[in-house]
Short mmCIF file of C-alpha atoms in Angstrom, two decimals:
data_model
loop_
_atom_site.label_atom_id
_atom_site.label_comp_id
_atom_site.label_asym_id
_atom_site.label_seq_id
_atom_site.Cartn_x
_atom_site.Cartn_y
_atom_site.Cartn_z
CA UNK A 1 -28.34 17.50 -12.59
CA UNK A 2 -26.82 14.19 -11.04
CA UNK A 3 -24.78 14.42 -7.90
CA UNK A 4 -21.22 15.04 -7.78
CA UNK A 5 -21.71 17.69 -11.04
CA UNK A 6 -19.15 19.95 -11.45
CA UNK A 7 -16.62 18.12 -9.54
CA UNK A 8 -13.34 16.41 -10.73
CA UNK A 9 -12.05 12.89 -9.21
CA UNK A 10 -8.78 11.83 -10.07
CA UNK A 11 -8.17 7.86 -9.53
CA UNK A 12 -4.45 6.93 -8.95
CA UNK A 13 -4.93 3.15 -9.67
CA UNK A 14 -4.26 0.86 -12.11
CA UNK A 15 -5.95 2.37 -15.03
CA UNK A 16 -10.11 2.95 -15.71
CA UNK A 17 -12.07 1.00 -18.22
CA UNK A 18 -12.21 3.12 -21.48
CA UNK A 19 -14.77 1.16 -22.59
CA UNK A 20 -17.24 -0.07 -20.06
CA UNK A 21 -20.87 1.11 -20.67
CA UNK A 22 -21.33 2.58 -17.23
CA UNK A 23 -18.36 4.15 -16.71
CA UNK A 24 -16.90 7.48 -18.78
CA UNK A 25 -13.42 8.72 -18.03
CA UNK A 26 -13.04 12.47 -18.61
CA UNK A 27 -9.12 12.25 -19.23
CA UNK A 28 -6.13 11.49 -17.02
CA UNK A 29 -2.17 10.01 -17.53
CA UNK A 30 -0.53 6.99 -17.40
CA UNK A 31 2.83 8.11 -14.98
CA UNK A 32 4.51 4.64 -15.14
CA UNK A 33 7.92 5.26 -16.41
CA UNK A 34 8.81 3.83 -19.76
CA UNK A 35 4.68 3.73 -21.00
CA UNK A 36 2.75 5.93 -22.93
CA UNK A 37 1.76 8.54 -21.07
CA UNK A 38 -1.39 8.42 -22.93
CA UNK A 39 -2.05 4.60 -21.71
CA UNK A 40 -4.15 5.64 -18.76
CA UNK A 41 -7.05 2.27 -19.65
CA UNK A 42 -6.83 -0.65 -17.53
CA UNK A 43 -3.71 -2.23 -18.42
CA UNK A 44 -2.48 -2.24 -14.60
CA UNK A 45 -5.61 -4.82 -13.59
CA UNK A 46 -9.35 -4.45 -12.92
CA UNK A 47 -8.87 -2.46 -8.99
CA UNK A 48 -9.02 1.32 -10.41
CA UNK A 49 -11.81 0.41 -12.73
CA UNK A 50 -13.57 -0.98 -9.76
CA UNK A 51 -13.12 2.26 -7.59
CA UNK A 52 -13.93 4.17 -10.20
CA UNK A 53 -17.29 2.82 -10.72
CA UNK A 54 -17.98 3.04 -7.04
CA UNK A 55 -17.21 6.83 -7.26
CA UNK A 56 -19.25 7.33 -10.90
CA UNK A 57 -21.09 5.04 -12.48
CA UNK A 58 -23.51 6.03 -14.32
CA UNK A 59 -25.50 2.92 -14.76
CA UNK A 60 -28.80 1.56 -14.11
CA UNK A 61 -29.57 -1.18 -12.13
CA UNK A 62 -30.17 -3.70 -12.17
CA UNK A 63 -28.73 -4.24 -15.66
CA UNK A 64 -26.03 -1.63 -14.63
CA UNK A 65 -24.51 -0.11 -11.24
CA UNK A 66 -24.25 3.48 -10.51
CA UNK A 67 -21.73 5.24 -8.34
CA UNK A 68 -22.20 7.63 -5.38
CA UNK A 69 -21.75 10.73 -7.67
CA UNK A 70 -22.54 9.69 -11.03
CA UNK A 71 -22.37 13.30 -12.48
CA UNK A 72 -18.42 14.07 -10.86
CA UNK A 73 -15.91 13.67 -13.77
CA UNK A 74 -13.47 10.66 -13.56
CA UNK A 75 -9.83 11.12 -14.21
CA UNK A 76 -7.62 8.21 -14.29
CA UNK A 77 -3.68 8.29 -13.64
CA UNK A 78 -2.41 5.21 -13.83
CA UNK A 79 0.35 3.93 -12.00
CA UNK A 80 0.51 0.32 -11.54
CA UNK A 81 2.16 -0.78 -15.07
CA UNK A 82 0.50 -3.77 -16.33
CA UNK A 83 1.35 -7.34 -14.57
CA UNK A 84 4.37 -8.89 -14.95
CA UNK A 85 4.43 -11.78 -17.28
CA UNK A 86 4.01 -14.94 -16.08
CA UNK A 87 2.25 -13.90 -13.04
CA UNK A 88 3.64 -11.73 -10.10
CA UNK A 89 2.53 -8.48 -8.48
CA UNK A 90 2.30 -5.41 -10.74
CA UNK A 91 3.91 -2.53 -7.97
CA UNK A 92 3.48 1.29 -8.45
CA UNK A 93 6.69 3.41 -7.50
CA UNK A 94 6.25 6.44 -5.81
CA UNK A 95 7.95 8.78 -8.26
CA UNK A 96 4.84 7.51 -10.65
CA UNK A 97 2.04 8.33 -7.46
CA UNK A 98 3.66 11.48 -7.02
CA UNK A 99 3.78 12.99 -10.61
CA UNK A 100 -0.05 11.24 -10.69
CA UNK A 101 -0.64 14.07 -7.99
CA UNK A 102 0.89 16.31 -9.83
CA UNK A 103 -0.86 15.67 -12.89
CA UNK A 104 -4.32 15.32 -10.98
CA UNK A 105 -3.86 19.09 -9.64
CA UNK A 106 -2.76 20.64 -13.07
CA UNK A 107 -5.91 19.12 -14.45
CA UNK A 108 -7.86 20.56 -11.93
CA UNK A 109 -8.90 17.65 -9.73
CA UNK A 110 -10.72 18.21 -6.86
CA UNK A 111 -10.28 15.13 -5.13
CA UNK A 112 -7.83 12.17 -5.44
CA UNK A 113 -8.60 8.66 -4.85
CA UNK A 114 -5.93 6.58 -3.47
CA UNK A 115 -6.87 2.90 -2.71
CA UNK A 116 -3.22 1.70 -2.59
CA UNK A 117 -0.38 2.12 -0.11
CA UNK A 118 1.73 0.53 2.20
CA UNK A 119 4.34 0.30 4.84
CA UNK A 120 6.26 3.20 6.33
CA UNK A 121 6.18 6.99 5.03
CA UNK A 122 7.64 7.94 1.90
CA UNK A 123 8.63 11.40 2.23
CA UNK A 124 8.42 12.09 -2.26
CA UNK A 125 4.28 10.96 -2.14
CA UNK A 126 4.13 13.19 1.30
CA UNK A 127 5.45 16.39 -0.23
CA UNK A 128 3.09 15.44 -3.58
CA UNK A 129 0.17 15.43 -0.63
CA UNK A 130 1.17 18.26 1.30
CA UNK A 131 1.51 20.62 -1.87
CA UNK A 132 -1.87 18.56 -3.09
CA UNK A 133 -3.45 19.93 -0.20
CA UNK A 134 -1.92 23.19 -0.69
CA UNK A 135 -3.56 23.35 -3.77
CA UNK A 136 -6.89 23.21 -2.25
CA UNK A 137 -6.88 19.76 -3.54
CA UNK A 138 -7.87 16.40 -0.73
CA UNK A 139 -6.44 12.84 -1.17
CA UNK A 140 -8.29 10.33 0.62
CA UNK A 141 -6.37 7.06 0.95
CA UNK A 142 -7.59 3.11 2.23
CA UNK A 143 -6.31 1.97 5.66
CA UNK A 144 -4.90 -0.90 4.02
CA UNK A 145 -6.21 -4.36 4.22
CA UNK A 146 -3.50 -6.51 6.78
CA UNK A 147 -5.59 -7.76 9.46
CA UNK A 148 -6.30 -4.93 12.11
CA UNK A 149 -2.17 -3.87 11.89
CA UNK A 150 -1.63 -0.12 12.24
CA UNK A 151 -2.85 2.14 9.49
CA UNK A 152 -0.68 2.15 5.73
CA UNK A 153 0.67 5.13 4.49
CA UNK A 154 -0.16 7.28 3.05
CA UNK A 155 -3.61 6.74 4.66
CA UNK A 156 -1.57 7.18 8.13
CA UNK A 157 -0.46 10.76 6.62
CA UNK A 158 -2.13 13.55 8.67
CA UNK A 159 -3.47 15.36 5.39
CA UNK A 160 -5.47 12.48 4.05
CA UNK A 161 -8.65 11.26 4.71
CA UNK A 162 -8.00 7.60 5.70
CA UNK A 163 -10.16 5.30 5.33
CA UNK A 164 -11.18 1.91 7.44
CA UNK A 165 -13.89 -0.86 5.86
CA UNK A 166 -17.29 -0.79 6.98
CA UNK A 167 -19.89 -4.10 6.35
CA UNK A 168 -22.87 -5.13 6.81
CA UNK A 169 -24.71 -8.67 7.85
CA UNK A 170 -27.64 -9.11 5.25
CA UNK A 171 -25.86 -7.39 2.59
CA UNK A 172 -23.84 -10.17 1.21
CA UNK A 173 -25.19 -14.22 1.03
CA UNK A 174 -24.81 -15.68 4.53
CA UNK A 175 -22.17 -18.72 3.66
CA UNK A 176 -20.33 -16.15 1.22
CA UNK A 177 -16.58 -15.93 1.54
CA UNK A 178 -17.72 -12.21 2.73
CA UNK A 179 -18.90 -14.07 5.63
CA UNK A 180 -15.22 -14.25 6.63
CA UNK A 181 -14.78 -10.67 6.84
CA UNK A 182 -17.12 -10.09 10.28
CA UNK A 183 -15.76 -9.54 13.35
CA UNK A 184 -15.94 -7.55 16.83
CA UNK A 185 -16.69 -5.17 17.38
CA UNK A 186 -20.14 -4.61 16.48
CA UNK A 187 -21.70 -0.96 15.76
CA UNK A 188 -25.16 0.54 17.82
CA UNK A 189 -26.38 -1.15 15.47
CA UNK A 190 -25.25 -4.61 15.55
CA UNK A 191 -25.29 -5.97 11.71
CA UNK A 192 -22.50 -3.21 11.31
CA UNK A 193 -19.15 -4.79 11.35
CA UNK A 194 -15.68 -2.98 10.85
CA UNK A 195 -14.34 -5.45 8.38
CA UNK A 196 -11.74 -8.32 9.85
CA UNK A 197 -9.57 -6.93 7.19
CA UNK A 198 -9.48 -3.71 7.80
CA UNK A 199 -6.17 -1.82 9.49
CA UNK A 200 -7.07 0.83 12.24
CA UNK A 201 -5.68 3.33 14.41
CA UNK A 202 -5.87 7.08 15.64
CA UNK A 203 -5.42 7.98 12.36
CA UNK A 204 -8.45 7.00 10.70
CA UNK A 205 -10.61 9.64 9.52
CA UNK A 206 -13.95 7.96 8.56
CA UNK A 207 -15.13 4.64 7.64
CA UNK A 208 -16.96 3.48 4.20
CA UNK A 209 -18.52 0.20 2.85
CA UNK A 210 -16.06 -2.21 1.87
CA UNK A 211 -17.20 -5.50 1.75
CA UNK A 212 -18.86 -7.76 -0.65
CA UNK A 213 -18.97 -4.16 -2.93
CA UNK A 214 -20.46 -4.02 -6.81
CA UNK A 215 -18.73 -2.30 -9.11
CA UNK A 216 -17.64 -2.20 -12.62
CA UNK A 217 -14.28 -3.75 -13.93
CA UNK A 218 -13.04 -4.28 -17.81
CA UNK A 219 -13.91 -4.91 -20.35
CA UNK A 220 -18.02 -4.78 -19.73
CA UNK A 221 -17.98 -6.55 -16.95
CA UNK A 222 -18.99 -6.19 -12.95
CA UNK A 223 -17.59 -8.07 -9.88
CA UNK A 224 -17.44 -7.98 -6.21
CA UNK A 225 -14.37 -6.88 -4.42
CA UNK A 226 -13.90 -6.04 -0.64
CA UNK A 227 -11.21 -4.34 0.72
CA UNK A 228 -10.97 -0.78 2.37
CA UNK A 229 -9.49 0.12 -1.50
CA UNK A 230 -13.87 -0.18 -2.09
CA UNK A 231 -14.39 1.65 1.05
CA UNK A 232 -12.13 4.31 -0.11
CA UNK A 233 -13.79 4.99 -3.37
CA UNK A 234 -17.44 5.52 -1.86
CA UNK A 235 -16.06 8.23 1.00
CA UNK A 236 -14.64 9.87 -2.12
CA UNK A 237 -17.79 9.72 -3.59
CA UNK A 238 -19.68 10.69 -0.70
CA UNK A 239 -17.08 13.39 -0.67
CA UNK A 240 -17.31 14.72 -4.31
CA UNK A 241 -21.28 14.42 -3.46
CA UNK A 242 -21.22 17.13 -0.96
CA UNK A 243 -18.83 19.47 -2.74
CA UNK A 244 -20.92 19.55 -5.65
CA UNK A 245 -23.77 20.92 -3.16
CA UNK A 246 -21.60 23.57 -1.92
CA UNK A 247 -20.75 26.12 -4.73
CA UNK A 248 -18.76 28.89 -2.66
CA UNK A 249 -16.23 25.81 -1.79
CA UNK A 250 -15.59 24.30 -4.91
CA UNK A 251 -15.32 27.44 -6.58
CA UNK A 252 -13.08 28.91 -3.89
CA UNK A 253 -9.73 29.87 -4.09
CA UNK A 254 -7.57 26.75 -4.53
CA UNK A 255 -5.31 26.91 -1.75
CA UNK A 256 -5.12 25.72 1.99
CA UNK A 257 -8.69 26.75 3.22
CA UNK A 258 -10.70 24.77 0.17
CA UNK A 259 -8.80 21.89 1.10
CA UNK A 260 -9.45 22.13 4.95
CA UNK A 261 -12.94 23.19 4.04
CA UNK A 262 -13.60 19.99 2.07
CA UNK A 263 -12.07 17.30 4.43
CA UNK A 264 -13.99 19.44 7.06
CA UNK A 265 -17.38 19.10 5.01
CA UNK A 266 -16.61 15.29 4.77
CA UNK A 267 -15.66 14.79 8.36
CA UNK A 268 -18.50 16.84 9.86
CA UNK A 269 -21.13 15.07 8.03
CA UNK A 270 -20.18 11.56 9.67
CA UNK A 271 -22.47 9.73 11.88
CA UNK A 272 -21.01 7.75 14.39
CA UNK A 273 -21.97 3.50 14.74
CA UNK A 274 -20.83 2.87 17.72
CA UNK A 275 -17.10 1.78 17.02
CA UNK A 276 -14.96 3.97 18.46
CA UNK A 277 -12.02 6.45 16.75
CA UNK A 278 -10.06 3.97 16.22
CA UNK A 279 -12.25 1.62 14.27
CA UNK A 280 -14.32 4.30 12.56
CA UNK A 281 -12.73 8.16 12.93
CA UNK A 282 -15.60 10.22 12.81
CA UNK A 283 -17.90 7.64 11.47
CA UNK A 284 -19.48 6.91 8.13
CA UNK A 285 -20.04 10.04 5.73
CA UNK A 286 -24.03 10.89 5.28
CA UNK A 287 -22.98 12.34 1.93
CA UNK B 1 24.75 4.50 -8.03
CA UNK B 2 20.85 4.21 -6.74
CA UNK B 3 17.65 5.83 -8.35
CA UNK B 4 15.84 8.90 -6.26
CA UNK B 5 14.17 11.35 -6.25
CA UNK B 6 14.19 15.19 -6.00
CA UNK B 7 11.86 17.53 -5.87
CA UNK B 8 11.65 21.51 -5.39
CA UNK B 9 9.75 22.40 -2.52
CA UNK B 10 10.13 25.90 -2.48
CA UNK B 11 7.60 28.66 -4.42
CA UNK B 12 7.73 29.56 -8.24
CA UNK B 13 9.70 27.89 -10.55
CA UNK B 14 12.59 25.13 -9.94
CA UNK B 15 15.70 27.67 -10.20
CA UNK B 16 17.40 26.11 -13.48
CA UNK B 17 21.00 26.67 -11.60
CA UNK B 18 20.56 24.19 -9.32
CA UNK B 19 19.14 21.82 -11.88
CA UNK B 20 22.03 21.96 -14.26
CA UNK B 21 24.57 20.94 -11.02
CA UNK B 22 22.66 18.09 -10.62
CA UNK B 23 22.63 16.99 -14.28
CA UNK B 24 26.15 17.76 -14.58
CA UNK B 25 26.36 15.12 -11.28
CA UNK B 26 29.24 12.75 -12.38
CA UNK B 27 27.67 9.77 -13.35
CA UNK B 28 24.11 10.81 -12.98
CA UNK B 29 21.61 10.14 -15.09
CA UNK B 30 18.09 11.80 -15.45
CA UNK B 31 15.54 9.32 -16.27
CA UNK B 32 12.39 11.50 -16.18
CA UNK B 33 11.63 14.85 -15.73
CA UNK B 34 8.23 16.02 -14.50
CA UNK B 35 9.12 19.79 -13.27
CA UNK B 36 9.39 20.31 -10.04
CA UNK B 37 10.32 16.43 -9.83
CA UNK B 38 13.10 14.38 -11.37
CA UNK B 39 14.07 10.73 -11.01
CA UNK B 40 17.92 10.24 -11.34
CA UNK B 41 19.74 7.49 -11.31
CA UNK B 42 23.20 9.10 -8.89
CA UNK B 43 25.69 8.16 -6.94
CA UNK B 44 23.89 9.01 -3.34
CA UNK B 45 26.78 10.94 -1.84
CA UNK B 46 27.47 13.26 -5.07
CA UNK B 47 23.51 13.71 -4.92
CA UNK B 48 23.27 15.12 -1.31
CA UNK B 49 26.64 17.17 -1.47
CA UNK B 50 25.10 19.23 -4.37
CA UNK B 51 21.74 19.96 -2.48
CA UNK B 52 23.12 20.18 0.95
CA UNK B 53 22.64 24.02 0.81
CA UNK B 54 19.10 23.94 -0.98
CA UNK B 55 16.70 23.63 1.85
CA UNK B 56 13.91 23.81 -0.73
CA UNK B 57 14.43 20.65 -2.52
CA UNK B 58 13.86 17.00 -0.90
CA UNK B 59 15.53 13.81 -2.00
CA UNK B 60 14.05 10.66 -1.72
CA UNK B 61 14.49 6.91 -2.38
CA UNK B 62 12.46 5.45 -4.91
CA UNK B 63 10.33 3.10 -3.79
CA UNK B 64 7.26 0.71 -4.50
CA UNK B 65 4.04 -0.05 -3.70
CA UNK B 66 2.12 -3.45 -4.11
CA UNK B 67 -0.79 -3.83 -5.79
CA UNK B 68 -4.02 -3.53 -3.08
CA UNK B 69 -4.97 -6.97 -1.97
CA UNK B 70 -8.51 -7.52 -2.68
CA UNK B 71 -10.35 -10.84 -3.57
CA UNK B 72 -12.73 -10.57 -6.63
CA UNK B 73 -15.55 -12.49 -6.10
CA UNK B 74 -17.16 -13.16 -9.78
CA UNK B 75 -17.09 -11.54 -12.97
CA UNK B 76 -19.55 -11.40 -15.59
CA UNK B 77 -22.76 -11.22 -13.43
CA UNK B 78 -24.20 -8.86 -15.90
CA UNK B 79 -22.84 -7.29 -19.34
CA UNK B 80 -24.45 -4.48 -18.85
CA UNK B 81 -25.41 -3.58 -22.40
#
């Protein structure tokens, strides 16, 4: 049995590769108004089918990659609509993330993956968290990437995990552009970086690798994106990897108390590195 | 007129009532309809004088988001079949 079996991951993104050798999507929606709600590929860009390999994978290096918990079941809702033509930013609206919440629960989804966000509170994707949560269901959300600047929402929303970047000296080519990304402060363990990137705050839950990160993108093809959207995936991961070992919690009544008990299981496993709350919540999940 | 959002907050099912009063909103428009969630294109003041006694539902502004900023390194390192 592969880790993360028996455990559903929705990814509310820009799509999944449908047809990446590594990476199988179980199902999912396409909530963009005015698409087919049966569009849920990659047409919104390569970032969701990059988280989603991070979460499950199933590949084999080094011809492949594989995920955290290769054997959880990918979902993707899609709701970036595809880039504008002749360049621009493709934006999500938050009627389409909070019917992908919706739809993520109804299937069954045990966890949602949120690597997007921004600004100030937006009280429709709140209420689609809070009932989300409700449901037994946990979203865990990225920091947001602007430069040490207060945490994004809805990662700054008390009933997600949020998630800050971690990296790593040695892990990426010294000279790299990833190079860029180090800064103070340094963990107990001082090749551990929190990612220059990276937004922080009290309301970080955890931190998660999210620099110089391998992962699968369309249409067969891998590439290396940082960002605390990677570092997202791979707590969600981590996360889907510890439900999967606890059978009275994922089989439990999906309400209030599975949802506590999973962001509890997730935060409890953490091991500190030395950066303080602020940089790294409880620390990095040992999955 | 603006686009928003409402959404029932309360248990059960959406009571129908209140959904018909805000179809038959002068001027609205419903441009999906997802259950307990509906975006409407409405005049803003029409919108909140119909569900100013209905605690359980919550309007909202639609918004965006931006696409995450991340910077892809390389593609094609490996096909992978």
């Amino acid at each position: 049995m592969e880790d993360g079996n028996g455990v559903k991951v929705a990814v509310v993104d820009s799509g999944i590769t449908l047809t990446h050798p590594d990476v199988k999507v179980a199902g999912g929606e396409c909530t963009v108004q005015g698409e087919n709600p049966q569009d849920y590929g990659p047409l919104g860009g390569p970032h969701g089918s990059h988280c989603a390999g991070i979460i499950a994978a199933h590949g084999t290096p080094p011809a492949g990659v594989r995920g955290i918990a290769p054997g959880s079941a990918l979902y993707s809702f899609r709701v970036f609509p595809p880039p504008p033509p002749g360049g621009g930013e493709s934006q999500a609206s938050n009627y389409a993330i909070a019917k992908a919440i919706d739809r993520a629960l109804a299937t069954g989804c045990d966890l949602i993956n949120m690597s997007l966000g921004g600004g100030s509170a937006d009280p429709a994707t709140e209420a689609a968290i809070q009932d989300a949560r409700n449901a037994g269901t946990v979203c865990v959300a990225a920091a947001g990437n602007d430069g040490r600047q207060p945490v994004s929402f809805p990662a700054s929303d008390d009933l997600c995990v949020a998630v800050s970047a971690l990296g790593r000296i040695g892990l990426f080519p010294s000279g790299s552009v990833d190079t860029g990304d180090v800064a103070p402060p340094y963990g107990s363990d001082k090749k551990d970086f929190i990612a220059q990137f990276s937004n922080i705050g009290p309301e970080i839950s955890v931190t998660g690798p999210g620099v110089g990160v391998i992962s699968t993108v369309p249409d067969k093809h891998y590439a290396v994106m940082s960002g605390t959207s990677m570092a997202t995936p791979a707590v969600t991961g981590l996360a889907a990897r510890m439900l999967a070992t606890d059978p009275s919690l994922l089989n439990a009544r999906r309400d209030a108390t599975r949802a506590d008990g999973i962001a509890k299981l997730v935060l409890q496993s953490c091991k500190k590195l030395g950066f303080g709350p602020n940089f790294e919540g409880q620390g990095l999940p040992k999955g | 007129m603006a686009r928003f959002i409402v959404r029932y907050r309360g248990n059960g099912a959406r009571p129908e009532d209140t959904v018909n009063k805000l179809r038959s909103i002068k001027g609205a428009a419903v441009v999906d309809d997802a259950g307990r969630m509906m975006l409407m294109d409405v005049p803003e003041q029409a919108l909140r004088s119909v569900l100013a006694s209905e605690p359980d539902w919550l309007i909202a502004p639609e918004v965006a988001y931006p696409m995450p900023d991340t910077r892809k390194r390389a593609e094609g390192l490996s096909s992978g079949t």
